[in-house]
Coordinates of C-alpha atoms in Angstrom, one line a residue:
Chain A
X1 CA -104.6 8.9 47.8
X2 CA -104.9 12.7 47.7
X3 CA -101.3 13.1 48.7
X4 CA -100.3 10.8 45.9
X5 CA -102.3 12.9 43.4
X6 CA -101.3 16.2 44.9
X7 CA -97.6 15.5 44.3
X8 CA -98.0 14.5 40.7
X9 CA -100.7 17.2 39.9
X10 CA -98.1 19.9 40.9
X11 CA -95.7 18.4 38.4
X12 CA -98.3 18.3 35.7
X13 CA -99.4 21.9 36.4
X14 CA -95.8 23.1 36.3
X15 CA -95.2 21.3 33.1
X16 CA -98.3 22.8 31.4
X17 CA -97.2 26.3 32.4
X18 CA -93.7 25.7 31.1
X19 CA -94.8 24.1 27.8
X20 CA -97.2 27.0 27.2
X21 CA -94.6 29.6 28.0
X22 CA -92.0 28.1 25.7
X23 CA -94.4 27.7 22.9
X24 CA -95.6 31.3 23.2
X25 CA -92.0 32.5 23.0
X26 CA -91.1 30.2 20.2
X27 CA -94.0 28.3 18.4
X28 CA -91.6 26.0 16.6
X29 CA -89.5 25.0 19.6
X30 CA -91.1 21.6 20.4
X31 CA -91.9 20.6 16.8
X32 CA -88.2 21.1 16.0
X33 CA -87.2 19.2 19.1
X34 CA -89.3 16.2 18.1
X35 CA -87.3 15.9 14.8
X36 CA -84.2 14.5 16.6
X37 CA -81.3 15.2 18.9
X38 CA -77.7 16.3 18.2
X39 CA -76.2 17.0 21.6
X40 CA -72.6 18.1 21.8
X41 CA -72.2 17.0 25.4
X42 CA -72.6 13.8 27.5
X43 CA -72.9 14.7 31.2
X44 CA -72.2 11.9 33.7
X45 CA -73.2 13.4 37.0
X46 CA -74.5 12.6 40.4
X47 CA -78.2 11.8 40.9
X48 CA -78.2 14.4 43.8
X49 CA -81.2 16.6 43.5
X50 CA -79.2 19.8 43.9
X51 CA -76.9 19.3 40.9
X52 CA -79.0 20.1 37.9
X53 CA -76.9 19.9 34.8
X54 CA -78.9 22.2 32.5
X55 CA -79.2 24.9 35.1
X56 CA -75.5 24.6 36.1
X57 CA -74.3 24.7 32.5
X58 CA -76.9 27.1 31.0
X59 CA -77.9 24.6 28.4
X60 CA -81.2 24.0 26.6
X61 CA -83.2 20.9 25.7
X62 CA -81.2 19.1 23.0
X63 CA -77.8 20.2 24.2
X64 CA -76.8 17.6 26.8
X65 CA -77.3 13.8 26.8
X66 CA -77.4 13.0 30.5
X67 CA -76.6 10.0 32.7
X68 CA -76.9 10.5 36.4
X69 CA -76.2 7.9 39.1
X70 CA -75.2 7.8 42.8
X71 CA -71.7 9.2 43.0
X72 CA -71.2 9.8 39.2
X73 CA -69.5 6.4 38.8
X74 CA -68.3 4.9 35.6
X75 CA -67.7 1.1 35.7
X76 CA -66.8 -0.9 32.6
X77 CA -69.1 -3.8 33.9
X78 CA -72.1 -1.5 34.3
X79 CA -74.2 -1.8 31.2
X80 CA -76.4 1.1 32.3
X81 CA -73.6 3.7 32.2
X82 CA -71.7 2.0 29.4
X83 CA -74.8 2.0 27.1
X84 CA -75.2 5.8 27.7
X85 CA -71.6 6.3 26.9
X86 CA -71.7 4.0 23.8
X87 CA -74.9 5.5 22.5
X88 CA -73.9 9.1 22.9
X89 CA -70.3 8.8 21.7
X90 CA -70.6 6.2 18.9
X91 CA -74.1 7.0 17.7
X92 CA -74.9 10.6 18.6
X93 CA -71.2 11.5 18.3
X94 CA -71.1 14.0 21.2
X95 CA -67.9 16.1 21.2
X96 CA -67.4 16.2 25.0
X97 CA -67.9 13.8 27.8
X98 CA -68.1 15.6 31.2
X99 CA -67.8 13.7 34.4
X100 CA -69.0 16.0 37.2
X101 CA -68.7 15.4 40.9
X102 CA -69.9 17.8 43.6
X103 CA -69.1 19.0 47.1
X104 CA -70.7 17.2 50.0
X105 CA -71.5 14.2 47.9
X106 CA -73.3 11.6 50.0
X107 CA -71.9 8.7 48.1
X108 CA -68.3 9.9 48.5
X109 CA -69.0 10.6 52.2
X110 CA -70.3 7.0 52.6
X111 CA -67.1 5.7 51.1
X112 CA -65.4 7.5 54.1
X113 CA -67.9 6.6 56.8
X114 CA -70.2 3.7 55.9
X115 CA -69.0 0.3 57.3
X116 CA -68.2 -2.2 54.5
X117 CA -70.4 -4.7 56.2
X118 CA -73.6 -2.5 55.8
X119 CA -76.5 -4.1 54.1
X120 CA -78.1 -2.8 50.9
X121 CA -77.2 -2.2 47.4
X122 CA -75.8 1.3 47.9
X123 CA -73.1 -0.2 50.0
X124 CA -71.9 -2.4 47.2
X125 CA -72.4 0.3 44.5
X126 CA -70.0 2.7 46.3
X127 CA -67.2 0.1 46.5
X128 CA -65.5 1.8 43.6
X129 CA -65.2 5.0 45.6
X130 CA -63.7 3.0 48.4
X131 CA -61.1 1.9 45.9
X132 CA -60.3 5.5 45.1
X133 CA -60.2 6.2 48.8
X134 CA -57.7 3.3 49.3
X135 CA -55.5 4.6 46.4
X136 CA -55.2 7.9 48.2
X137 CA -55.0 6.6 51.7
X138 CA -51.8 8.5 52.5
X139 CA -53.1 11.8 51.4
X140 CA -56.5 11.3 53.1
X141 CA -54.8 10.5 56.4
X142 CA -53.3 14.0 56.5
X143 CA -56.7 15.7 56.0
X144 CA -59.7 16.3 58.3
X145 CA -63.4 16.7 57.9
X146 CA -64.6 18.8 54.9
X147 CA -61.1 18.9 53.4
X148 CA -60.9 15.1 53.5
X149 CA -64.3 14.8 51.8
X150 CA -63.5 17.4 49.2
X151 CA -60.3 15.7 48.3
X152 CA -62.0 12.4 47.7
X153 CA -64.9 14.1 45.8
X154 CA -62.3 15.5 43.4
X155 CA -60.1 12.3 43.2
X156 CA -63.3 10.3 42.5
X157 CA -64.4 12.6 39.7
X158 CA -60.9 12.4 38.1
X159 CA -60.8 8.6 38.5
X160 CA -64.3 8.2 36.9
X161 CA -63.1 10.5 34.0
X162 CA -60.1 8.1 33.7
X163 CA -62.6 5.2 33.5
X164 CA -64.4 7.0 30.7
X165 CA -61.1 7.2 28.8
X166 CA -60.4 3.5 29.2
X167 CA -63.9 2.5 28.3
X168 CA -64.3 0.7 24.9
X169 CA -66.6 3.4 23.5
X170 CA -64.0 6.1 23.9
X171 CA -61.1 3.9 23.0
X172 CA -62.7 2.9 19.8
X173 CA -63.7 6.5 19.1
X174 CA -60.2 7.7 19.5
X175 CA -58.8 4.8 17.5
X176 CA -60.9 5.8 14.6
X177 CA -59.9 9.4 14.8
X178 CA -63.3 10.7 16.2
X179 CA -63.0 14.1 17.9
X180 CA -64.2 13.6 21.5
X181 CA -62.8 15.1 24.6
X182 CA -63.2 14.0 28.2
X183 CA -63.3 16.4 31.1
X184 CA -63.6 16.2 34.9
X185 CA -65.5 19.0 36.7
X186 CA -66.6 19.7 40.2
X187 CA -69.8 21.5 41.2
X188 CA -69.6 23.5 44.4
X189 CA -73.0 23.4 46.1
X190 CA -72.1 26.4 48.3
X191 CA -71.5 28.8 45.3
X192 CA -73.1 27.1 42.3
X193 CA -69.8 27.3 40.5
X194 CA -68.3 24.6 38.3
X195 CA -64.5 24.1 38.6
X196 CA -62.3 22.3 36.1
X197 CA -60.3 19.4 37.4
X198 CA -59.0 17.9 34.2
X199 CA -59.4 18.0 30.5
X200 CA -59.9 18.4 27.7
X201 CA -58.4 14.9 27.5
X202 CA -58.0 13.1 24.1
X203 CA -55.6 10.4 24.9
X204 CA -54.9 7.9 27.7
X205 CA -51.6 9.5 28.5
X206 CA -53.4 12.8 29.2
X207 CA -55.8 11.0 31.4
X208 CA -53.0 9.5 33.4
X209 CA -51.3 12.8 33.7
X210 CA -54.5 14.5 34.9
X211 CA -54.9 11.9 37.6
X212 CA -51.2 12.1 38.6
X213 CA -51.3 15.8 38.9
X214 CA -54.1 15.5 41.5
X215 CA -51.5 14.0 43.9
X216 CA -47.9 13.9 43.0
X217 CA -47.1 11.1 45.4
X218 CA -49.3 8.8 43.5
X219 CA -47.6 9.4 40.2
X220 CA -45.8 6.0 40.4
X221 CA -49.0 4.1 40.9
X222 CA -50.9 5.9 38.1
X223 CA -48.0 5.6 35.7
X224 CA -48.0 1.9 36.5
X225 CA -51.7 1.6 35.8
X226 CA -51.3 3.4 32.5
X227 CA -48.1 1.4 31.6
X228 CA -50.0 -1.8 32.2
X229 CA -52.9 -0.8 29.9
X230 CA -50.7 0.5 27.1
X231 CA -48.2 -2.4 27.1
X232 CA -51.0 -5.0 27.0
X233 CA -52.7 -3.1 24.2
X234 CA -49.4 -3.0 22.3
X235 CA -49.3 -6.8 22.2
X236 CA -52.8 -7.1 20.6
Chain B
X1 CA -69.8 25.2 21.1
X2 CA -67.7 22.7 19.2
X3 CA -64.0 22.1 19.3
X4 CA -61.6 21.5 22.1
X5 CA -62.8 24.6 24.0
X6 CA -66.5 23.5 24.0
X7 CA -66.5 23.3 27.8
X8 CA -65.4 26.9 28.1
X9 CA -68.8 28.1 27.0
X10 CA -70.5 25.9 29.7
X11 CA -68.2 27.4 32.3
X12 CA -69.1 30.9 31.2
X13 CA -72.8 30.1 31.3
X14 CA -72.2 28.6 34.7
X15 CA -70.6 31.7 36.1
X16 CA -73.4 33.9 34.9
X17 CA -76.0 31.6 36.3
X18 CA -74.3 31.3 39.7
X19 CA -73.8 35.1 39.9
X20 CA -77.4 35.8 38.9
X21 CA -78.9 33.3 41.3
X22 CA -76.7 34.6 44.2
X23 CA -77.5 38.2 43.4
X24 CA -81.2 37.4 43.5
X25 CA -81.0 35.2 46.6
X26 CA -77.7 35.3 48.5
X27 CA -78.7 32.4 50.7
X28 CA -79.7 30.1 47.9
X29 CA -76.4 28.1 47.5
X30 CA -75.3 28.1 51.1
X31 CA -78.7 26.6 52.0
X32 CA -78.4 24.1 49.2
X33 CA -75.0 23.0 50.5
X34 CA -76.6 22.0 53.9
X35 CA -78.4 19.0 52.5
X36 CA -81.1 17.7 50.2
X37 CA -84.7 16.7 50.9
X38 CA -86.2 16.0 47.5
X39 CA -89.8 14.9 47.2
X40 CA -89.4 13.2 43.9
X41 CA -87.2 10.6 42.3
X42 CA -87.3 10.9 38.5
X43 CA -86.2 7.9 36.4
X44 CA -86.1 9.2 32.9
X45 CA -84.4 8.8 29.6
X46 CA -80.9 10.1 29.0
X47 CA -82.2 11.8 25.8
X48 CA -80.9 15.3 25.7
X49 CA -84.3 16.7 24.9
X50 CA -86.1 15.5 28.1
X51 CA -84.7 17.8 30.7
X52 CA -86.2 16.8 34.0
X53 CA -86.2 20.1 35.9
X54 CA -87.4 22.2 32.9
X55 CA -90.2 19.7 32.1
X56 CA -91.4 19.6 35.7
X57 CA -90.8 23.2 36.6
X58 CA -88.7 22.2 39.6
X59 CA -85.7 23.8 41.4
X60 CA -82.4 22.4 42.6
X61 CA -83.1 20.2 45.5
X62 CA -86.6 19.1 44.4
X63 CA -85.8 16.0 42.2
X64 CA -83.4 13.2 42.8
X65 CA -82.6 12.1 39.2
X66 CA -81.5 8.9 37.5
X67 CA -81.4 9.0 33.7
X68 CA -80.5 6.1 31.5
X69 CA -81.0 4.9 27.9
X70 CA -84.7 4.0 27.6
X71 CA -85.6 4.8 31.3
X72 CA -85.2 1.2 32.3
X73 CA -85.6 -0.2 35.8
X74 CA -84.0 -3.6 36.2
X75 CA -83.6 -5.5 39.5
X76 CA -80.2 -6.7 38.5
X77 CA -79.0 -3.2 37.6
X78 CA -77.1 -2.0 40.6
X79 CA -76.9 1.5 39.1
X80 CA -80.6 2.1 39.0
X81 CA -81.3 0.1 42.1
X82 CA -78.9 2.1 44.2
X83 CA -80.5 5.3 43.1
X84 CA -83.9 3.8 44.0
X85 CA -82.7 2.5 47.4
X86 CA -80.9 5.7 48.3
X87 CA -83.7 8.1 47.4
X88 CA -86.6 5.9 48.8
X89 CA -85.1 4.4 51.9
X90 CA -82.6 7.1 52.9
X91 CA -83.9 10.4 51.5
X92 CA -87.5 9.2 51.8
X93 CA -88.8 10.7 48.6
X94 CA -92.6 10.7 48.3
X95 CA -93.0 10.0 44.6
X96 CA -91.1 7.9 42.1
X97 CA -91.8 9.0 38.6
X98 CA -90.8 6.8 35.6
X99 CA -91.0 9.0 32.6
X100 CA -90.7 7.8 29.0
X101 CA -91.0 9.9 25.9
X102 CA -92.3 9.6 22.4
X103 CA -89.7 9.2 19.7
X104 CA -87.4 7.3 22.1
X105 CA -84.4 5.9 20.2
X106 CA -84.0 3.0 22.6
X107 CA -87.6 1.9 22.3
X108 CA -87.4 2.4 18.5
X109 CA -84.3 0.2 18.5
X110 CA -86.3 -2.6 20.2
X111 CA -88.5 -2.5 17.2
X112 CA -85.8 -2.2 14.6
X113 CA -82.3 -3.1 15.7
X114 CA -81.3 -6.7 14.8
X115 CA -80.8 -8.8 17.9
X116 CA -77.3 -9.9 16.6
X117 CA -76.0 -6.3 16.6
X118 CA -72.8 -5.7 18.4
X119 CA -72.4 -3.3 21.3
X120 CA -73.6 -2.8 24.9
X121 CA -76.7 -0.8 23.8
X122 CA -78.0 -3.9 22.0
X123 CA -77.8 -5.9 25.2
X124 CA -79.2 -3.1 27.3
X125 CA -82.4 -2.8 25.3
X126 CA -83.1 -6.5 25.5
X127 CA -85.4 -5.6 28.3
X128 CA -87.5 -3.3 26.0
X129 CA -87.6 -6.2 23.6
X130 CA -89.2 -8.2 26.4
X131 CA -91.9 -5.5 26.7
X132 CA -92.3 -5.7 22.9
X133 CA -92.7 -9.5 23.0
X134 CA -95.3 -9.2 25.8
X135 CA -97.4 -7.0 23.5
X136 CA -96.7 -8.9 20.3
X137 CA -100.4 -9.5 19.5
X138 CA -101.4 -5.8 19.8
X139 CA -98.4 -4.6 17.9
X140 CA -99.1 -7.0 15.0
X141 CA -102.6 -5.5 14.6
X142 CA -101.4 -1.9 14.8
X143 CA -100.8 0.6 12.0
X144 CA -97.0 1.2 11.6
X145 CA -97.1 4.7 12.9
X146 CA -98.9 3.6 16.1
X147 CA -96.2 1.1 17.2
X148 CA -93.6 3.4 18.5
X149 CA -95.9 5.6 20.6
X150 CA -97.6 2.5 22.0
X151 CA -94.3 0.9 22.9
X152 CA -93.0 4.1 24.5
X153 CA -96.0 4.1 26.8
X154 CA -96.0 0.3 27.4
X155 CA -92.3 0.5 28.3
X156 CA -92.8 3.4 30.8
X157 CA -95.6 1.5 32.5
X158 CA -93.6 -1.8 32.6
X159 CA -90.7 0.0 34.2
X160 CA -93.0 1.6 36.7
X161 CA -94.2 -1.9 37.5
X162 CA -90.5 -2.9 37.9
X163 CA -90.1 -0.1 40.4
X164 CA -93.1 -1.4 42.4
X165 CA -91.6 -4.9 42.6
X166 CA -88.1 -3.6 43.5
X167 CA -86.9 -4.5 47.0
X168 CA -86.6 -0.8 47.9
X169 CA -90.3 0.0 47.2
X170 CA -91.5 -3.3 48.6
X171 CA -89.6 -2.7 51.8
X172 CA -90.9 0.9 52.0
X173 CA -94.5 -0.2 51.6
X174 CA -94.1 -3.0 54.0
X175 CA -92.7 -0.5 56.5
X176 CA -95.7 1.7 56.0
X177 CA -93.7 4.4 54.2
X178 CA -95.7 6.8 52.1
X179 CA -94.3 6.6 48.6
X180 CA -96.2 6.6 45.3
X181 CA -95.1 5.4 41.9
X182 CA -96.2 7.0 38.7
X183 CA -95.7 6.4 35.0
X184 CA -95.6 9.5 32.7
X185 CA -94.7 10.0 29.1
X186 CA -93.2 13.2 27.7
X187 CA -94.4 14.4 24.3
X188 CA -91.4 16.1 22.5
X189 CA -93.7 17.7 20.0
X190 CA -95.7 19.6 22.5
X191 CA -93.6 19.7 25.6
X192 CA -96.4 18.2 27.6
X193 CA -96.3 15.4 30.2
X194 CA -99.1 12.8 30.1
X195 CA -100.1 10.6 33.0
X196 CA -100.1 6.9 32.1
X197 CA -100.5 5.3 35.6
X198 CA -100.4 6.2 39.3
X199 CA -100.3 7.2 42.0
X200 CA -99.6 3.5 42.7
X201 CA -99.1 2.4 46.3
X202 CA -99.6 -1.4 45.9
X203 CA -98.7 -4.2 43.6
X204 CA -102.4 -4.7 42.7
X205 CA -102.6 -1.2 41.5
X206 CA -99.4 -1.6 39.5
X207 CA -100.9 -4.7 37.8
X208 CA -104.2 -2.9 37.1
X209 CA -102.4 0.0 35.5
X210 CA -100.5 -2.3 33.2
X211 CA -103.6 -4.3 32.3
X212 CA -105.5 -1.1 31.7
X213 CA -103.0 0.1 29.1
X214 CA -103.1 -3.0 27.0
X215 CA -106.5 -4.6 27.5
X216 CA -105.7 -7.8 25.6
X217 CA -102.9 -8.8 27.9
X218 CA -104.9 -8.6 31.1
X219 CA -104.5 -12.4 31.3
X220 CA -100.7 -12.2 31.2
X221 CA -100.4 -9.5 33.7
X222 CA -102.8 -11.0 36.1
X223 CA -100.8 -14.2 35.9
X224 CA -97.5 -12.3 36.5
X225 CA -99.1 -10.6 39.6
X226 CA -100.6 -13.9 40.9
X227 CA -97.2 -15.5 40.5
X228 CA -95.5 -12.8 42.6
X229 CA -98.2 -12.6 45.2
X230 CA -98.6 -16.4 45.7
X231 CA -94.9 -16.9 46.0
X232 CA -94.6 -14.1 48.6
X233 CA -97.4 -15.6 50.6
X234 CA -95.4 -18.8 51.2
X235 CA -92.4 -16.9 52.7

């Protein structure tokens, strides 16, 4: 059992040191923190251990409401992500929703390499990335190795940002005039740099244009998706 | 930071951070890009104030991280289950930490939000209401200001129990894999982490941890555990 304790004792010791240091620099820091949270940002990122949102964005406790999952996916039928979105947007009223993908993402790579018949939950979870892959099949066919993976990493981040835009929480926020912007970013593991892919988006049309600009040959498909959504909504 | 250009500030911060780290250690990011071998999976709350790597003093690459509203672990939630499966069975993390925190809005909602409320959050926190109901007797006898802290702890321990009964952990333990489960709670007012349970490496220990936290429900938890174990033994 000592290995079990060693691992957690290290965490507890680190925590103690951090808490003491912060308090000595600012005695009120934690007592203020305990009063409540008013974050400006929701970060939807990958669970990958290397992509640490607060390090990458230089933000402090209280700044960023944070949902992380395998492959930074946003599904409307996923109550886990949807509750993070609903709570942060409609209750905490964050101003910005950032979907952040990253280079060398294992989930995106799996969408390119893991057989669809594989067992396990991860295999089912990444099906939405396979859908993004299929949408961009023509583009991907022209690419090899790292370039292929990087393309899908970016396309996935933009598609998930589009899914944020069509989610009920964001749609109702926009419908009631709430100021909230959606962004897609990419984190480059090899440099530590964040890159903008799309945003600030504050309407479905902008979301569709962002996705279409990623690959001009897919404009027709994305415009159709958007057209479908908007025309159905217009009849309600 | 508000307004349409709110993300600009983050990108500036990012540039400075990346430059600073690279200047201090030119190999840092290229090494990071090669792969990840985290020792920990953190399942914590999405609350902006509970920043995993700050609280645990860890670096990029140390902690695979799943954060959701109320740090819930549900076997029917593919989102959390895929994070658990990937980190335990593929990345082979050594420790799974479920970390709750005092003053949790999701836990508070389980004590205060009417069940008829609209929205997805209301459905999502139904599982915290289950924890609340399991501890109804104790909660009834508690001073009002004690209920939320008690529930934050009870929820963290119950979610750690759910980690232990999840297929990924069960398969790992059955395969002799060394992986420990822990329940912690973060105190916003002091910045300190407190151990609630763990290291757990068997179902029995998980049940003992839960029973230890709420002495009056030892009967219920023992029954839950006996149910699980007896069913498994017939398979």
